[in-house]
mmCIF file of C-alpha atoms in Angstrom:
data_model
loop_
_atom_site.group_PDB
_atom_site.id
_atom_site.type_symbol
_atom_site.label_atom_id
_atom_site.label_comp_id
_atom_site.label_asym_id
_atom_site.label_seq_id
_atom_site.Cartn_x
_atom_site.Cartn_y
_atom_site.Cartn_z
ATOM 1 C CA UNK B 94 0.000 0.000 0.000
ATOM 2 C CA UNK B 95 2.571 2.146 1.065
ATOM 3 C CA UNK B 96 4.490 1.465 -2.380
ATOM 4 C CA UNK B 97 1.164 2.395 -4.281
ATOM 5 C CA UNK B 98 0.957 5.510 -2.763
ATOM 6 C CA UNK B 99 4.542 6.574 -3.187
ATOM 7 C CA UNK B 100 4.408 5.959 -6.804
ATOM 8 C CA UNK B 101 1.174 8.123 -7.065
ATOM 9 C CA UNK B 102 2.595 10.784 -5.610
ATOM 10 C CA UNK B 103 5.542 10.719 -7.945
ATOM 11 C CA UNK B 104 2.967 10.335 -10.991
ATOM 12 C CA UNK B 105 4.198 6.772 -11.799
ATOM 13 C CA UNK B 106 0.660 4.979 -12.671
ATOM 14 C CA UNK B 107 2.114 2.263 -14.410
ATOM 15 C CA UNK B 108 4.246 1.725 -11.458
ATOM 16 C CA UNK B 109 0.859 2.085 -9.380
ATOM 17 C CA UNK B 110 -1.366 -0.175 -11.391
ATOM 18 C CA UNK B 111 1.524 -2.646 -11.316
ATOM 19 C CA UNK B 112 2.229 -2.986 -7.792
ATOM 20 C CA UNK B 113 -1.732 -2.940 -7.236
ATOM 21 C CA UNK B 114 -1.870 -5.844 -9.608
ATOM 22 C CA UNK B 115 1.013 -8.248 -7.911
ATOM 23 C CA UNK B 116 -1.253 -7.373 -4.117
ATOM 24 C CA UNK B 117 -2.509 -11.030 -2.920
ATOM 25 C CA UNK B 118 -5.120 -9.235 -0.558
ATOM 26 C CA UNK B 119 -6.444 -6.212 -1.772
ATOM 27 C CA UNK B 120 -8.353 -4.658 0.916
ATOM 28 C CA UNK B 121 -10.324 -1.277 1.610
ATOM 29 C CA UNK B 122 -6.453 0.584 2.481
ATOM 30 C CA UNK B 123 -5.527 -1.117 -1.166
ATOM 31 C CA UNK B 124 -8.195 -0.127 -2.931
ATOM 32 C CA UNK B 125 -8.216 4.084 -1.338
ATOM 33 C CA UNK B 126 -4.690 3.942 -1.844
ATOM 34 C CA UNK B 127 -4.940 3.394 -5.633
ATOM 35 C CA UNK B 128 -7.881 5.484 -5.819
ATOM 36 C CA UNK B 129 -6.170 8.207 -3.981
ATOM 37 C CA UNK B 130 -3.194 7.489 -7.137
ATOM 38 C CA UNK B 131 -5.393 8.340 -9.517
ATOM 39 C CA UNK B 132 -7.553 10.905 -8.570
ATOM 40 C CA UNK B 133 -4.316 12.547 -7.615
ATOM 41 C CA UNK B 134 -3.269 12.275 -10.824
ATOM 42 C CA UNK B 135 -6.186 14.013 -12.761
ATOM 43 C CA UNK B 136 -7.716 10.227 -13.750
ATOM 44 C CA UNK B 137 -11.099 11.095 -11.894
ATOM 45 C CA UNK B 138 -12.892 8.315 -14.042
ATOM 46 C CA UNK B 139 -10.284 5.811 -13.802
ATOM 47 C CA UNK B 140 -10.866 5.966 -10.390
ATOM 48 C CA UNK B 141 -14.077 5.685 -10.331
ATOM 49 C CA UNK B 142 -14.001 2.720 -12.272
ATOM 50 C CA UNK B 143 -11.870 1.208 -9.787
ATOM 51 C CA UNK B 144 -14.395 2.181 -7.086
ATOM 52 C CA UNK B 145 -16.708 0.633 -9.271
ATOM 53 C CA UNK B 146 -14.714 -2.827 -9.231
ATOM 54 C CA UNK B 147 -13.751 -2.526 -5.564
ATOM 55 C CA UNK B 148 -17.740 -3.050 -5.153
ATOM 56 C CA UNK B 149 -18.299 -5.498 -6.912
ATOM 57 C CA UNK B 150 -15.367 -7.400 -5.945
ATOM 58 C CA UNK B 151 -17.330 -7.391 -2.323
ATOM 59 C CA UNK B 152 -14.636 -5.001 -0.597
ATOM 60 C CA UNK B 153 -16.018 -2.116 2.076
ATOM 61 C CA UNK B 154 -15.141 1.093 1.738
ATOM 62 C CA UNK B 155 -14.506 3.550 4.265
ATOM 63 C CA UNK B 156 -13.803 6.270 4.943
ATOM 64 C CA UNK B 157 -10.585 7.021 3.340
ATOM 65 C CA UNK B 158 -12.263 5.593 0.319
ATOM 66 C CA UNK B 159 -14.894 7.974 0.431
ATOM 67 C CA UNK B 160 -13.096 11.025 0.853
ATOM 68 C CA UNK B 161 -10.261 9.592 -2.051
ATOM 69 C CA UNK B 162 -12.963 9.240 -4.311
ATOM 70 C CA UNK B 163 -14.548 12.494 -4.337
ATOM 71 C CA UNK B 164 -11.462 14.347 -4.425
ATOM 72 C CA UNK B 165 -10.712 12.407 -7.651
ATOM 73 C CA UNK B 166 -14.275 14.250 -9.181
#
């Protein structure tokens, strides 16, 4: 999570979606943390559509999730 977020805040999405990808359990502090990566990065509905798939993947949001995703709008 912590690498996720570091790459986001250098701008690195591949880097992001990559270490994302190679997480064995992606949980709610996953999921905000690549949400927060992209809306960040000016990818409001790439983030959403991750929001999207952290729902239907069954995963809870919280609050951090919340607050990640409508920054990204």
């Amino acid at each position: 999570n912590a690498l996720v977020s570091m790459y986001g805040k250098c701008g690195s999405m591949e880097d992001v979606q990559r270490t994302f990808d190679t997480l064995s359990c992606k949980d709610a502090v996953s999921w905000s943390a690549i949400i927060a990566a992209y809306g960040q990065n000016g990818k409001g509905k790439e983030a959403f559509r991750l929001f999207q798939q952290m729902l239907l993947e069954g995963v809870i949001p919280n609050g951090v999730t919340f607050v990640s995703i409508l920054s990204a709008c």
